[in-house]
């Protein structure tokens, strides 16, 4: 078996071959719901054979009980013999095909002489539609065949106020139409009414019949989930006049062109990669959809789009820092259009962020730890310490915006979409710090870092460093878009820099290690990666010995049942130190204990502990260990670096089909002793804006060309030639300075010009004054000089004696 995917790179093509079974995951019975696969397409999502469908952005419940609204799954059609109700199904096989994004059930009865194939999938072009296709085939029986089916929609949704059921006729074809509205708003300050949803479906007969004169027959059922009746009708008309199966395949091809990372020599690992890429990308919108729908994309939840429809379970579909720090980095390099949509979500909820900061006594925007439709804090009441102390989410969002600018160099975006975000989040941190007179630095107290086992601490080093990142970035963006910030001033941008440089930097010189926070006692167990995040993704400059000591210390005290992504960061840290054996051990640990058979579903916790299902946060961390770890890809200001790319353990090749940087696409092929970069599509302007170094040698850069190296590759992004771009500086993140060592306050350009003029004028006046008095005082001055000279000589003689 084989498949062929063409990656169109202008006039050249990169052909990727492989075996179908790498994408196929099989079982003879359905597992429990926690490890049953989720299917989604950015607009809707559902657990296979589950009775609920969830729509992007549709939530029900007030404040902390806001959760994805459960919409009855009228597309939950099952073969009776193989249904989820059967504890011991006979003659049934189940298969998840990640290549096509479909789940299949096969019922084969040799005695009865027939075979039934059933497949279900969310269409990725007609993304408001779930497709069910049942194919009945006669093998030897001459009798009429009757196949029992079930349409298991579950109980009536407690989240919806339903309208009376209607009959809907679209171009001569009849459907049932159910429209409803969610019962509760998240917060009446930001949401005036509930969400409307409409579902068009057909009743599936209990029995599907194959007549004696028929060899086979196919039944297709289309179920549409929309926000309005108009959207439903447009979708159904589009389905009727277009080849929706072909359009779905095209979108799946496009997805794998981006996310089709693969390795050779290790099929088990290759399947892990495919599963991670599939589950992460499934919850993202397609490159092209038939109709965009009424809602923008409302972010990624740790359990994806298909889960979170139950109060106080599976994170209720909320967005956390997981989006920006764990899922966003691989999406940014592989799929920048969707990365931008993730950031756009954070700009939709700024009214709530501004109110949140103000209510807590701070300036700017404070993002909620858990965010849903409105952006207000929706953390459940039983976790009060999390929203009270875990404030690094605000800087995490700004850091994702910083990475997006690194990857695109898009100054127009920086001066529009990113402008307020960077500025207002920096204002938050400027108001969040506390001056410490004893150290002459700024502390951040009453805080919780990524290690959620410890709260109300002082100077969480992760928080302090990423807050400084935020302040430096805020000053940089403010410089670029000062015209769009009429209420801002250059003095405020200068204050951002002043505060950032003097945020306290916890460091223990005796052991050459960073304490997790001021009160931390070495040896205390922690929940997850925290201090080690300074090396990557924050790339905070430190000595190699410090980075090594951080890794060793916190590896020993991290809970073994902590979340999946922790060990991916440890992997990257050891690779940076060229500790390949340690890296390999951490790499295996990062996925082996978190993937659940038979469908390679990610689970939140290791060591067999329960955790959220379809934990795509873990998938995002794992993909970072490949892209940013073994492949060595890093984004920095003005450049993308490929440093010392290496192969994952047990492999002979690592292939990344598409990396995006500066508007240009390229593939990265890592072998035993070298790597190859092949440039694909991009505008001539984008290519002209880049220069390329391979193993420190500058190379001419052309579309379709290949470049081979053994150590490093660097893509440099040339700045646009405008005054702002050349005068605005993104300062290195340096903190821990005493305020006194900053030589006083920083002055604005205007202030410096005025001061220079004043000093210059004073100098001229003084010169005139000296010239006028020089003749009259020359004799006296000479006498004074002689007296001074005699005194110095006398003092010298006394010292000699």
mmCIF file of N, CA and C in Angstrom, residues 73-79 118 132 134 147-153 176 201-208 219-223:
data_model
loop_
_atom_site.group_PDB
_atom_site.id
_atom_site.type_symbol
_atom_site.label_atom_id
_atom_site.label_comp_id
_atom_site.label_asym_id
_atom_site.label_seq_id
_atom_site.Cartn_x
_atom_site.Cartn_y
_atom_site.Cartn_z
ATOM 1 N N UNK A 73 -26.141 15.030 19.079
ATOM 2 C CA UNK A 73 -25.434 14.572 17.876
ATOM 3 C C UNK A 73 -26.370 13.724 17.015
ATOM 4 N N UNK A 74 -27.113 14.411 16.150
ATOM 5 C CA UNK A 74 -28.011 13.702 15.243
ATOM 6 C C UNK A 74 -27.232 12.942 14.173
ATOM 7 N N UNK A 75 -25.926 13.153 14.120
ATOM 8 C CA UNK A 75 -25.073 12.410 13.182
ATOM 9 C C UNK A 75 -24.468 11.171 13.825
ATOM 10 N N UNK A 76 -24.864 10.848 15.043
ATOM 11 C CA UNK A 76 -24.312 9.671 15.722
ATOM 12 C C UNK A 76 -25.064 8.418 15.267
ATOM 13 N N UNK A 77 -24.713 7.974 14.078
ATOM 14 C CA UNK A 77 -25.326 6.791 13.466
ATOM 15 C C UNK A 77 -24.379 5.612 13.657
ATOM 16 N N UNK A 78 -24.909 4.478 14.097
ATOM 17 C CA UNK A 78 -24.064 3.325 14.384
ATOM 18 C C UNK A 78 -24.716 2.051 13.844
ATOM 19 N N UNK A 79 -23.871 1.084 13.510
ATOM 20 C CA UNK A 79 -24.359 -0.252 13.189
ATOM 21 C C UNK A 79 -24.735 -0.928 14.495
ATOM 22 N N UNK A 118 -18.960 1.290 7.423
ATOM 23 C CA UNK A 118 -19.559 2.557 7.841
ATOM 24 C C UNK A 118 -18.425 3.534 8.145
ATOM 25 N N UNK A 132 -21.997 10.759 7.152
ATOM 26 C CA UNK A 132 -22.069 9.323 7.436
ATOM 27 C C UNK A 132 -22.299 8.593 6.112
ATOM 28 N N UNK A 134 -22.642 4.602 4.635
ATOM 29 C CA UNK A 134 -22.746 3.173 4.936
ATOM 30 C C UNK A 134 -22.819 2.413 3.621
ATOM 31 N N UNK A 147 -29.777 -4.721 7.575
ATOM 32 C CA UNK A 147 -28.729 -4.279 8.493
ATOM 33 C C UNK A 147 -29.357 -3.325 9.504
ATOM 34 N N UNK A 148 -29.239 -3.683 10.775
ATOM 35 C CA UNK A 148 -29.805 -2.867 11.838
ATOM 36 C C UNK A 148 -28.896 -1.667 12.138
ATOM 37 N N UNK A 149 -29.519 -0.492 12.284
ATOM 38 C CA UNK A 149 -28.776 0.718 12.626
ATOM 39 C C UNK A 149 -29.377 1.374 13.865
ATOM 40 N N UNK A 150 -28.624 2.294 14.439
ATOM 41 C CA UNK A 150 -29.085 3.072 15.580
ATOM 42 C C UNK A 150 -28.671 4.536 15.377
ATOM 43 N N UNK A 151 -29.567 5.455 15.674
ATOM 44 C CA UNK A 151 -29.265 6.890 15.666
ATOM 45 C C UNK A 151 -29.340 7.345 17.124
ATOM 46 N N UNK A 152 -28.173 7.377 17.789
ATOM 47 C CA UNK A 152 -28.119 7.562 19.240
ATOM 48 C C UNK A 152 -27.768 9.014 19.562
ATOM 49 N N UNK A 153 -28.800 9.841 19.663
ATOM 50 C CA UNK A 153 -28.574 11.264 19.885
ATOM 51 C C UNK A 153 -28.497 11.620 21.362
ATOM 52 N N UNK A 176 -35.253 17.511 8.635
ATOM 53 C CA UNK A 176 -35.800 18.040 9.874
ATOM 54 C C UNK A 176 -34.857 19.132 10.362
ATOM 55 N N UNK A 201 -31.093 17.532 9.802
ATOM 56 C CA UNK A 201 -30.745 16.109 9.815
ATOM 57 C C UNK A 201 -31.879 15.302 9.210
ATOM 58 N N UNK A 202 -31.611 14.035 9.003
ATOM 59 C CA UNK A 202 -32.630 13.097 8.547
ATOM 60 C C UNK A 202 -32.761 11.965 9.555
ATOM 61 N N UNK A 203 -33.941 11.446 9.664
ATOM 62 C CA UNK A 203 -34.155 10.259 10.490
ATOM 63 C C UNK A 203 -33.583 9.057 9.740
ATOM 64 N N UNK A 204 -32.759 8.304 10.394
ATOM 65 C CA UNK A 204 -32.144 7.124 9.770
ATOM 66 C C UNK A 204 -33.039 5.917 10.059
ATOM 67 N N UNK A 205 -33.400 5.164 9.041
ATOM 68 C CA UNK A 205 -34.260 3.984 9.282
ATOM 69 C C UNK A 205 -33.549 2.970 10.163
ATOM 70 N N UNK A 206 -34.334 2.257 10.918
ATOM 71 C CA UNK A 206 -33.755 1.241 11.819
ATOM 72 C C UNK A 206 -33.146 0.091 11.045
ATOM 73 N N UNK A 207 -33.592 -0.082 9.823
ATOM 74 C CA UNK A 207 -33.100 -1.197 9.017
ATOM 75 C C UNK A 207 -32.741 -0.705 7.629
ATOM 76 N N UNK A 208 -31.529 -1.033 7.191
ATOM 77 C CA UNK A 208 -31.103 -0.768 5.819
ATOM 78 C C UNK A 208 -31.187 -2.077 5.042
ATOM 79 N N UNK A 219 -25.507 4.205 1.332
ATOM 80 C CA UNK A 219 -26.403 5.170 1.957
ATOM 81 C C UNK A 219 -25.547 6.319 2.496
ATOM 82 N N UNK A 220 -25.924 7.547 2.199
ATOM 83 C CA UNK A 220 -25.187 8.713 2.690
ATOM 84 C C UNK A 220 -26.140 9.625 3.450
ATOM 85 N N UNK A 221 -25.725 10.038 4.645
ATOM 86 C CA UNK A 221 -26.520 10.931 5.481
ATOM 87 C C UNK A 221 -25.665 12.145 5.834
ATOM 88 N N UNK A 222 -26.164 13.325 5.521
ATOM 89 C CA UNK A 222 -25.473 14.579 5.797
ATOM 90 C C UNK A 222 -26.200 15.308 6.923
ATOM 91 N N UNK A 223 -25.466 15.703 7.936
ATOM 92 C CA UNK A 223 -26.039 16.422 9.071
ATOM 93 C C UNK A 223 -25.304 17.746 9.209
#
